[in-house]
Short mmCIF file of C-alpha atoms in Angstrom, two decimals:
data_model
loop_
_atom_site.label_atom_id
_atom_site.label_comp_id
_atom_site.label_asym_id
_atom_site.label_seq_id
_atom_site.Cartn_x
_atom_site.Cartn_y
_atom_site.Cartn_z
CA PHE A 1 -112.24 -143.59 -65.28
CA PHE A 2 -115.21 -142.48 -63.25
CA LEU A 3 -118.69 -144.24 -62.51
CA SER A 4 -121.23 -142.46 -60.97
CA LEU A 5 -122.68 -145.07 -58.82
CA LYS A 6 -126.01 -143.53 -57.75
CA LEU A 7 -128.56 -145.73 -56.55
CA GLU A 8 -131.56 -146.73 -58.49
CA LYS A 9 -134.73 -145.95 -56.91
CA LYS A 10 -136.74 -148.93 -55.88
CA THR A 11 -136.88 -151.25 -59.02
CA LYS A 12 -140.33 -151.21 -60.72
CA GLY A 13 -140.27 -154.08 -62.49
CA LYS A 14 -139.79 -155.72 -58.95
CA LEU A 15 -142.16 -154.00 -56.84
CA GLN A 16 -144.94 -154.91 -59.43
CA LYS A 17 -144.32 -158.43 -59.08
CA GLN A 18 -147.07 -160.63 -56.97
CA ILE A 19 -146.74 -162.88 -54.79
CA CYS A 20 -147.51 -166.37 -55.47
CA ARG A 21 -150.24 -167.76 -53.18
CA VAL A 22 -149.93 -171.31 -53.75
CA VAL A 23 -145.56 -171.15 -53.25
CA LEU A 24 -146.14 -169.03 -50.16
CA ASP A 25 -148.56 -171.44 -48.65
CA HIS A 26 -146.35 -174.28 -49.46
CA PHE A 27 -143.47 -172.61 -48.13
CA GLU A 28 -145.61 -171.36 -45.06
CA LYS A 29 -146.47 -175.10 -44.41
CA GLN A 30 -142.72 -176.44 -44.89
CA TYR A 31 -140.61 -173.66 -43.33
CA THR A 32 -142.68 -172.99 -40.10
CA ALA A 33 -142.01 -176.89 -39.34
CA GLU A 34 -138.40 -177.00 -40.71
CA LEU A 35 -137.40 -173.49 -39.21
CA GLY A 36 -139.82 -172.92 -36.29
CA ASP A 37 -140.03 -168.87 -34.94
CA ALA A 38 -137.22 -167.93 -37.34
CA TRP A 39 -139.49 -168.44 -40.47
CA SER A 40 -141.84 -165.42 -40.14
CA SER A 41 -138.69 -162.80 -40.32
CA VAL A 42 -137.73 -164.92 -43.08
CA ARG A 43 -140.82 -164.50 -45.04
CA ASP A 44 -141.24 -160.96 -44.35
CA VAL A 45 -137.58 -160.36 -46.07
CA LEU A 46 -138.10 -163.04 -48.72
CA THR A 47 -141.81 -161.23 -50.08
CA SER A 48 -140.23 -157.91 -49.51
CA PRO A 49 -137.78 -156.91 -52.44
CA TRP A 50 -137.90 -153.69 -51.93
CA CYS A 51 -135.50 -154.58 -48.77
CA TRP A 52 -133.06 -157.02 -50.69
CA GLN A 53 -129.44 -155.72 -50.67
CA HIS A 54 -126.64 -156.27 -53.30
CA ALA A 55 -123.23 -156.65 -52.97
CA LEU A 56 -120.80 -156.29 -55.28
CA LEU A 57 -117.47 -157.91 -56.36
CA LEU A 58 -114.81 -156.47 -57.73
CA ASN A 59 -112.97 -157.29 -60.98
CA ARG A 60 -109.03 -157.63 -60.17
CA PHE A 61 -108.43 -157.70 -64.03
CA SER A 62 -110.32 -154.52 -64.49
CA GLN A 63 -108.42 -151.05 -63.91
CA SER A 64 -111.12 -148.76 -62.17
CA PRO A 65 -109.52 -145.67 -60.16
CA GLY A 66 -112.16 -144.34 -58.01
CA LEU A 67 -114.65 -147.15 -57.80
CA GLU A 68 -113.65 -148.03 -54.29
CA SER A 69 -113.66 -144.92 -52.97
CA SER A 70 -116.92 -143.90 -54.54
CA LEU A 71 -118.22 -147.23 -53.03
CA ALA A 72 -117.28 -146.17 -49.62
CA GLU A 73 -118.62 -142.54 -49.93
CA GLN A 74 -122.33 -144.62 -50.70
CA GLY A 75 -121.91 -146.36 -47.42
CA TYR A 76 -120.20 -149.61 -48.81
CA HIS A 77 -117.90 -151.73 -46.81
CA PRO A 78 -116.02 -154.84 -47.21
CA ALA A 79 -118.17 -157.53 -47.02
CA PHE A 80 -115.91 -159.87 -45.51
CA PRO A 81 -113.68 -159.80 -42.30
CA ALA A 82 -109.76 -160.22 -42.48
CA ALA A 83 -110.04 -163.15 -40.00
CA LEU A 84 -111.86 -165.31 -42.42
CA PRO A 85 -109.66 -168.62 -42.71
CA TYR A 86 -109.58 -168.09 -46.42
CA LEU A 87 -109.85 -164.82 -48.11
CA PRO A 88 -107.18 -163.88 -51.04
CA ALA A 89 -106.09 -160.55 -50.68
CA ALA A 90 -106.96 -160.11 -54.57
CA PHE A 91 -110.95 -160.83 -53.25
CA ARG A 92 -112.60 -157.69 -52.79
CA CYS A 93 -116.44 -157.35 -52.11
CA TYR A 94 -118.29 -154.39 -51.12
CA SER A 95 -121.91 -154.44 -49.19
CA ARG A 96 -124.03 -152.24 -47.15
CA THR A 97 -126.88 -152.76 -45.10
CA ALA A 98 -128.82 -149.93 -46.98
CA PRO A 99 -131.27 -151.81 -49.56
CA GLY A 100 -131.16 -150.64 -53.33
CA ARG A 101 -128.26 -151.51 -55.88
CA VAL A 102 -126.09 -149.52 -58.44
CA PRO A 103 -126.93 -150.16 -62.07
CA ALA A 104 -125.63 -153.04 -63.93
CA GLN A 105 -122.77 -153.15 -66.49
CA LYS A 106 -123.75 -154.68 -70.06
CA HIS A 107 -122.01 -157.03 -71.63
CA GLN A 108 -119.36 -154.92 -74.23
CA PRO A 109 -117.18 -157.73 -76.19
CA GLY A 110 -113.47 -156.58 -75.64
CA ARG A 111 -113.95 -154.78 -72.49
CA LEU A 112 -113.89 -156.78 -68.93
CA LYS A 113 -116.42 -155.31 -66.44
CA ASP A 114 -115.56 -153.43 -63.41
CA TYR A 115 -117.53 -155.17 -60.66
CA TYR A 116 -120.43 -158.32 -60.27
CA LEU A 117 -123.70 -157.91 -59.03
CA LEU A 118 -124.79 -160.44 -56.54
CA ASN A 119 -125.84 -161.66 -53.15
CA ALA A 120 -123.44 -161.52 -50.66
CA ALA A 121 -123.77 -164.81 -49.46
CA SER A 122 -123.50 -166.53 -52.58
CA LEU A 123 -119.49 -166.19 -52.46
CA LEU A 124 -119.64 -168.57 -49.00
CA PRO A 125 -119.29 -171.29 -50.85
CA VAL A 126 -116.12 -170.26 -53.04
CA LEU A 127 -114.39 -169.14 -49.84
CA ALA A 128 -115.34 -172.08 -48.39
CA LEU A 129 -114.11 -174.03 -51.13
CA GLU A 130 -110.47 -172.25 -50.66
CA VAL A 131 -108.71 -172.72 -54.39
CA LYS A 132 -105.13 -171.86 -54.29
CA ASP A 133 -103.00 -171.29 -57.67
CA GLY A 134 -102.51 -174.38 -59.59
CA GLU A 135 -105.39 -176.82 -58.51
CA ASP A 136 -107.47 -178.53 -60.85
CA VAL A 137 -110.88 -177.24 -60.55
CA LEU A 138 -114.81 -178.12 -61.41
CA ASP A 139 -117.35 -175.73 -61.68
CA LEU A 140 -120.05 -178.40 -61.30
CA CYS A 141 -123.24 -176.36 -62.35
CA ALA A 142 -121.74 -173.25 -63.39
CA ALA A 143 -124.64 -171.07 -65.08
CA PRO A 144 -124.81 -168.27 -64.89
CA GLY A 145 -120.98 -167.88 -63.82
CA GLY A 146 -121.07 -165.57 -60.91
CA LYS A 147 -119.53 -168.25 -58.45
CA SER A 148 -116.57 -169.03 -61.47
CA VAL A 149 -115.51 -165.64 -61.37
CA ALA A 150 -115.53 -165.33 -57.90
CA ILE A 151 -113.07 -168.80 -58.04
CA LEU A 152 -111.10 -166.79 -60.35
CA GLN A 153 -110.78 -163.55 -58.69
CA CYS A 154 -109.35 -165.94 -55.27
CA ALA A 155 -107.01 -167.64 -57.51
CA CYS A 156 -105.31 -168.90 -60.75
CA PRO A 157 -106.34 -172.75 -61.44
CA GLY A 158 -103.97 -174.93 -63.28
CA HIS A 159 -107.16 -176.08 -65.55
CA PHE A 160 -110.71 -174.76 -64.42
CA LEU A 161 -113.76 -176.75 -66.27
CA CYS A 162 -117.09 -174.43 -66.02
CA ASN A 163 -119.63 -176.85 -66.92
CA GLU A 164 -123.29 -176.36 -67.94
CA TYR A 165 -126.16 -178.66 -69.12
CA ASP A 166 -128.14 -176.82 -70.54
CA ASP A 167 -127.56 -174.67 -73.96
CA LEU A 168 -129.19 -171.25 -73.01
CA ARG A 169 -127.50 -171.11 -69.74
CA SER A 170 -124.20 -172.35 -71.47
CA ILE A 171 -124.08 -168.91 -73.57
CA TRP A 172 -124.79 -166.76 -70.44
CA LEU A 173 -122.06 -168.52 -68.89
CA GLU A 174 -119.68 -167.88 -71.72
CA GLN A 175 -120.71 -164.32 -71.99
CA THR A 176 -120.27 -163.64 -68.08
CA ILE A 177 -115.66 -164.87 -67.82
CA GLU A 178 -115.21 -162.73 -71.18
CA SER A 179 -116.78 -160.04 -69.60
CA PHE A 180 -114.41 -160.40 -66.17
CA ILE A 181 -111.37 -162.68 -67.73
CA PRO A 182 -108.62 -161.65 -69.48
CA ASP A 183 -107.78 -163.42 -72.19
CA PRO A 184 -104.44 -164.76 -71.14
CA LEU A 185 -106.37 -166.53 -68.14
CA ILE A 186 -109.38 -167.67 -70.07
CA ASN A 187 -107.03 -169.81 -71.85
CA LEU A 188 -107.18 -172.25 -68.30
CA VAL A 189 -111.05 -172.20 -68.29
CA THR A 190 -113.07 -174.82 -70.17
CA VAL A 191 -116.73 -174.44 -70.35
CA SER A 192 -118.70 -177.44 -71.51
CA LYS A 193 -122.12 -178.55 -71.49
CA LEU A 194 -121.96 -182.37 -70.24
CA ASP A 195 -124.63 -183.64 -68.06
CA GLY A 196 -123.24 -183.30 -64.53
CA ARG A 197 -124.17 -186.28 -63.59
CA GLN A 198 -122.03 -188.01 -65.69
CA ILE A 199 -118.80 -186.08 -65.52
CA GLY A 200 -117.77 -187.87 -62.50
CA ASP A 201 -117.81 -191.40 -64.81
CA LEU A 202 -115.98 -189.43 -68.12
CA GLN A 203 -113.43 -187.89 -65.77
CA PRO A 204 -112.59 -190.05 -62.55
CA GLU A 205 -110.44 -188.21 -60.11
CA SER A 206 -109.28 -185.50 -62.05
CA TYR A 207 -109.72 -182.47 -59.86
CA ASP A 208 -108.83 -181.18 -56.70
CA LYS A 209 -111.60 -179.12 -55.84
CA VAL A 210 -115.06 -179.89 -57.18
CA LEU A 211 -118.05 -176.64 -56.46
CA VAL A 212 -121.59 -178.38 -56.87
CA ASP A 213 -124.03 -175.55 -56.99
CA ALA A 214 -126.64 -177.56 -57.59
CA PRO A 215 -130.26 -176.78 -59.20
CA CYS A 216 -132.82 -176.03 -56.30
CA SER A 217 -135.82 -174.64 -55.87
CA ASN A 218 -134.55 -170.81 -55.81
CA ASP A 219 -137.16 -169.50 -52.61
CA ARG A 220 -136.57 -166.03 -54.00
CA SER A 221 -137.90 -166.63 -57.05
CA TRP A 222 -139.90 -168.85 -57.05
CA LEU A 223 -142.52 -166.47 -54.70
CA PHE A 224 -142.72 -164.46 -57.37
CA SER A 225 -143.65 -167.23 -60.21
CA PRO A 226 -145.64 -165.12 -62.76
CA ASP A 227 -147.75 -168.06 -63.87
CA PRO A 228 -149.77 -170.26 -60.87
CA GLN A 229 -150.03 -173.28 -63.00
CA GLN A 230 -145.92 -173.13 -63.71
CA ALA A 231 -145.64 -172.75 -59.94
CA VAL A 232 -148.12 -176.07 -59.07
CA LEU A 233 -145.89 -177.64 -61.78
CA ARG A 234 -142.57 -176.40 -59.94
CA LEU A 235 -143.50 -177.84 -56.63
CA MET A 236 -144.44 -181.33 -58.07
CA GLN A 237 -141.41 -181.16 -59.69
CA ARG A 238 -139.94 -179.89 -56.12
CA LYS A 239 -139.69 -183.79 -54.73
CA GLU A 240 -137.59 -184.93 -57.33
CA LEU A 241 -135.06 -182.08 -56.79
CA SER A 242 -132.91 -183.92 -54.24
CA SER A 243 -132.56 -187.21 -56.10
CA LEU A 244 -130.79 -185.34 -58.69
CA GLN A 245 -128.43 -183.49 -56.41
CA PHE A 246 -127.71 -186.88 -54.84
CA GLN A 247 -126.53 -187.84 -58.40
CA LEU A 248 -124.81 -184.84 -59.06
CA LEU A 249 -122.96 -185.06 -55.49
CA ARG A 250 -122.14 -188.20 -56.62
CA SER A 251 -120.83 -187.64 -59.76
CA ALA A 252 -118.66 -184.80 -58.41
CA VAL A 253 -117.20 -187.34 -55.45
CA LYS A 254 -116.10 -189.48 -58.43
CA ALA A 255 -115.04 -186.66 -60.30
CA LEU A 256 -112.73 -185.81 -57.55
CA ARG A 257 -108.94 -186.67 -56.79
CA PRO A 258 -107.99 -188.45 -53.00
CA GLY A 259 -107.04 -185.67 -50.56
CA GLY A 260 -109.35 -183.15 -52.99
CA SER A 261 -112.41 -180.78 -51.64
CA LEU A 262 -115.84 -180.53 -52.52
CA VAL A 263 -118.39 -177.98 -51.40
CA TYR A 264 -122.12 -178.62 -52.30
CA SER A 265 -124.55 -175.56 -52.10
CA THR A 266 -128.11 -174.38 -52.41
CA CYS A 267 -130.18 -171.33 -52.69
CA THR A 268 -133.06 -172.71 -50.79
CA LEU A 269 -134.14 -173.14 -47.18
CA SER A 270 -135.32 -176.55 -48.05
CA ARG A 271 -133.66 -179.36 -45.38
CA ALA A 272 -134.49 -181.94 -48.50
CA GLU A 273 -132.30 -180.59 -50.84
CA ASN A 274 -129.45 -179.37 -48.32
CA SER A 275 -128.69 -181.40 -45.04
CA ASP A 276 -130.50 -184.32 -46.56
CA VAL A 277 -128.62 -184.74 -49.22
CA ILE A 278 -125.45 -183.97 -47.71
CA SER A 279 -126.27 -186.89 -44.83
CA LEU A 280 -127.32 -189.47 -47.77
CA ILE A 281 -123.95 -188.98 -49.50
CA LEU A 282 -122.12 -189.50 -46.23
CA SER A 283 -123.75 -192.33 -45.23
CA SER A 284 -123.74 -194.10 -49.07
CA CYS A 285 -120.13 -193.24 -49.82
CA ARG A 286 -117.08 -194.47 -47.44
CA SER A 287 -114.53 -192.28 -49.55
CA VAL A 288 -115.37 -188.67 -48.39
CA MET A 289 -115.80 -187.08 -44.70
CA PRO A 290 -117.01 -183.82 -43.53
CA VAL A 291 -115.24 -180.76 -43.27
CA ASP A 292 -115.25 -178.56 -40.47
CA ILE A 293 -116.43 -175.05 -41.54
CA SER A 294 -117.81 -173.21 -38.26
CA GLY A 295 -114.40 -171.12 -38.22
CA MET A 296 -115.58 -169.38 -41.57
CA ALA A 297 -119.46 -169.22 -40.11
CA ARG A 298 -118.35 -167.51 -37.01
CA GLY A 299 -116.25 -164.93 -39.09
CA VAL A 300 -118.79 -164.16 -41.08
CA SER A 301 -121.65 -164.26 -38.25
CA GLN A 302 -121.80 -160.29 -38.07
CA GLU A 303 -122.69 -159.90 -41.85
CA PHE A 304 -124.91 -163.04 -42.01
CA THR A 305 -127.55 -164.38 -39.86
CA LEU A 306 -126.89 -168.54 -39.76
CA LEU A 307 -129.16 -171.29 -38.76
CA SER A 308 -128.31 -172.18 -35.09
CA GLY A 309 -127.96 -175.82 -34.61
CA MET A 310 -126.36 -177.12 -37.78
CA GLN A 311 -123.49 -179.78 -37.92
CA GLN A 312 -120.00 -178.09 -38.40
CA HIS A 313 -119.57 -179.16 -41.92
CA GLU A 314 -122.55 -176.90 -43.10
CA LEU A 315 -124.03 -173.70 -42.77
CA LEU A 316 -127.59 -172.00 -44.10
CA VAL A 317 -127.43 -168.12 -44.02
CA LEU A 318 -131.05 -166.94 -43.48
CA PRO A 319 -132.41 -163.37 -44.79
CA GLU A 320 -133.10 -161.02 -41.97
CA LYS A 321 -133.98 -157.54 -42.50
CA GLY A 322 -130.61 -155.15 -42.61
CA ARG A 323 -128.81 -158.32 -43.61
CA ALA A 324 -130.89 -159.68 -46.28
CA TRP A 325 -128.47 -162.03 -48.04
CA GLY A 326 -129.81 -165.69 -48.81
CA PRO A 327 -131.30 -167.79 -48.37
CA MET A 328 -127.63 -169.86 -49.04
CA TYR A 329 -126.66 -173.50 -47.87
CA VAL A 330 -122.87 -174.65 -47.72
CA ALA A 331 -121.40 -177.81 -47.13
CA LYS A 332 -117.74 -179.37 -47.57
CA LEU A 333 -116.84 -182.83 -47.42
CA LYS A 334 -113.38 -184.04 -48.44
CA LYS A 335 -112.12 -187.42 -50.02
CA VAL A 336 -110.22 -189.48 -47.95
CA SER A 337 -109.92 -192.31 -50.65
CA SER A 338 -110.78 -193.91 -53.99
CA THR A 339 -114.18 -194.24 -54.69
#
């Protein structure tokens, strides 16, 4: 099998997208206040799709001879250092500083894909979760499925529930899992369409590890909202997101066994949807405590630009030219007693 990894030229569709002024103005005000001097360089990256980078998460279940050597010829290198506290041997991700992307592989029933294209920072929540073989795992808001696939690149759970409330996104999730995971392992995976806010009550203390990759105001995509009226509506509804995120997080805590841990993540820079949500769950829920992830943060600081001044249980990846990963917020908690 030989795969030509010619980089696509600047994607015309992306470059033709117009910046949504109403969103940019909103971000300008909020993130200047929250990020200070860092915002101007972050803004330059977020508003310039031609400088965005794409990483490849290789599929350990697919045989693709020559793929890694071909990537090396294209200037790709392993994205995560071996010094990380948790980095399974089978977990292989490649990135490079140059922008551009290799072609995406199409879904073909019965055939596994060789790699998953993604923002490399989106793998940090998975590495923070530290899933081990045999553990029962819940991915509470799983679509489109990249993090679910990444978890299965790390370990073989005892049982793995991938949940997605939205019907269309749930179909997308099922297709993603079928594209990357072989039949014997798929039997360990259940795809559900439950309201994530109710799972904790429906399945109390059922999981060793829970990932809450919460619905959020996706800074990258919102900046290119094609419909200004939709953008205004999104910004109005944005205030309600932190309430939803807190409810999802509270449900995740209920679903977690004592001694188990959860990771909360978003792809927004917004403090209200990140640190504030975690602070609220820590102050209102005595059964959980923060977990120090500063070791992982130090380990990835060469590959990612991290916001300084964060607490030890959290990190925030800031997009920067040459390291255009993120935004990605990650926080880790542990359940110390029954809810």
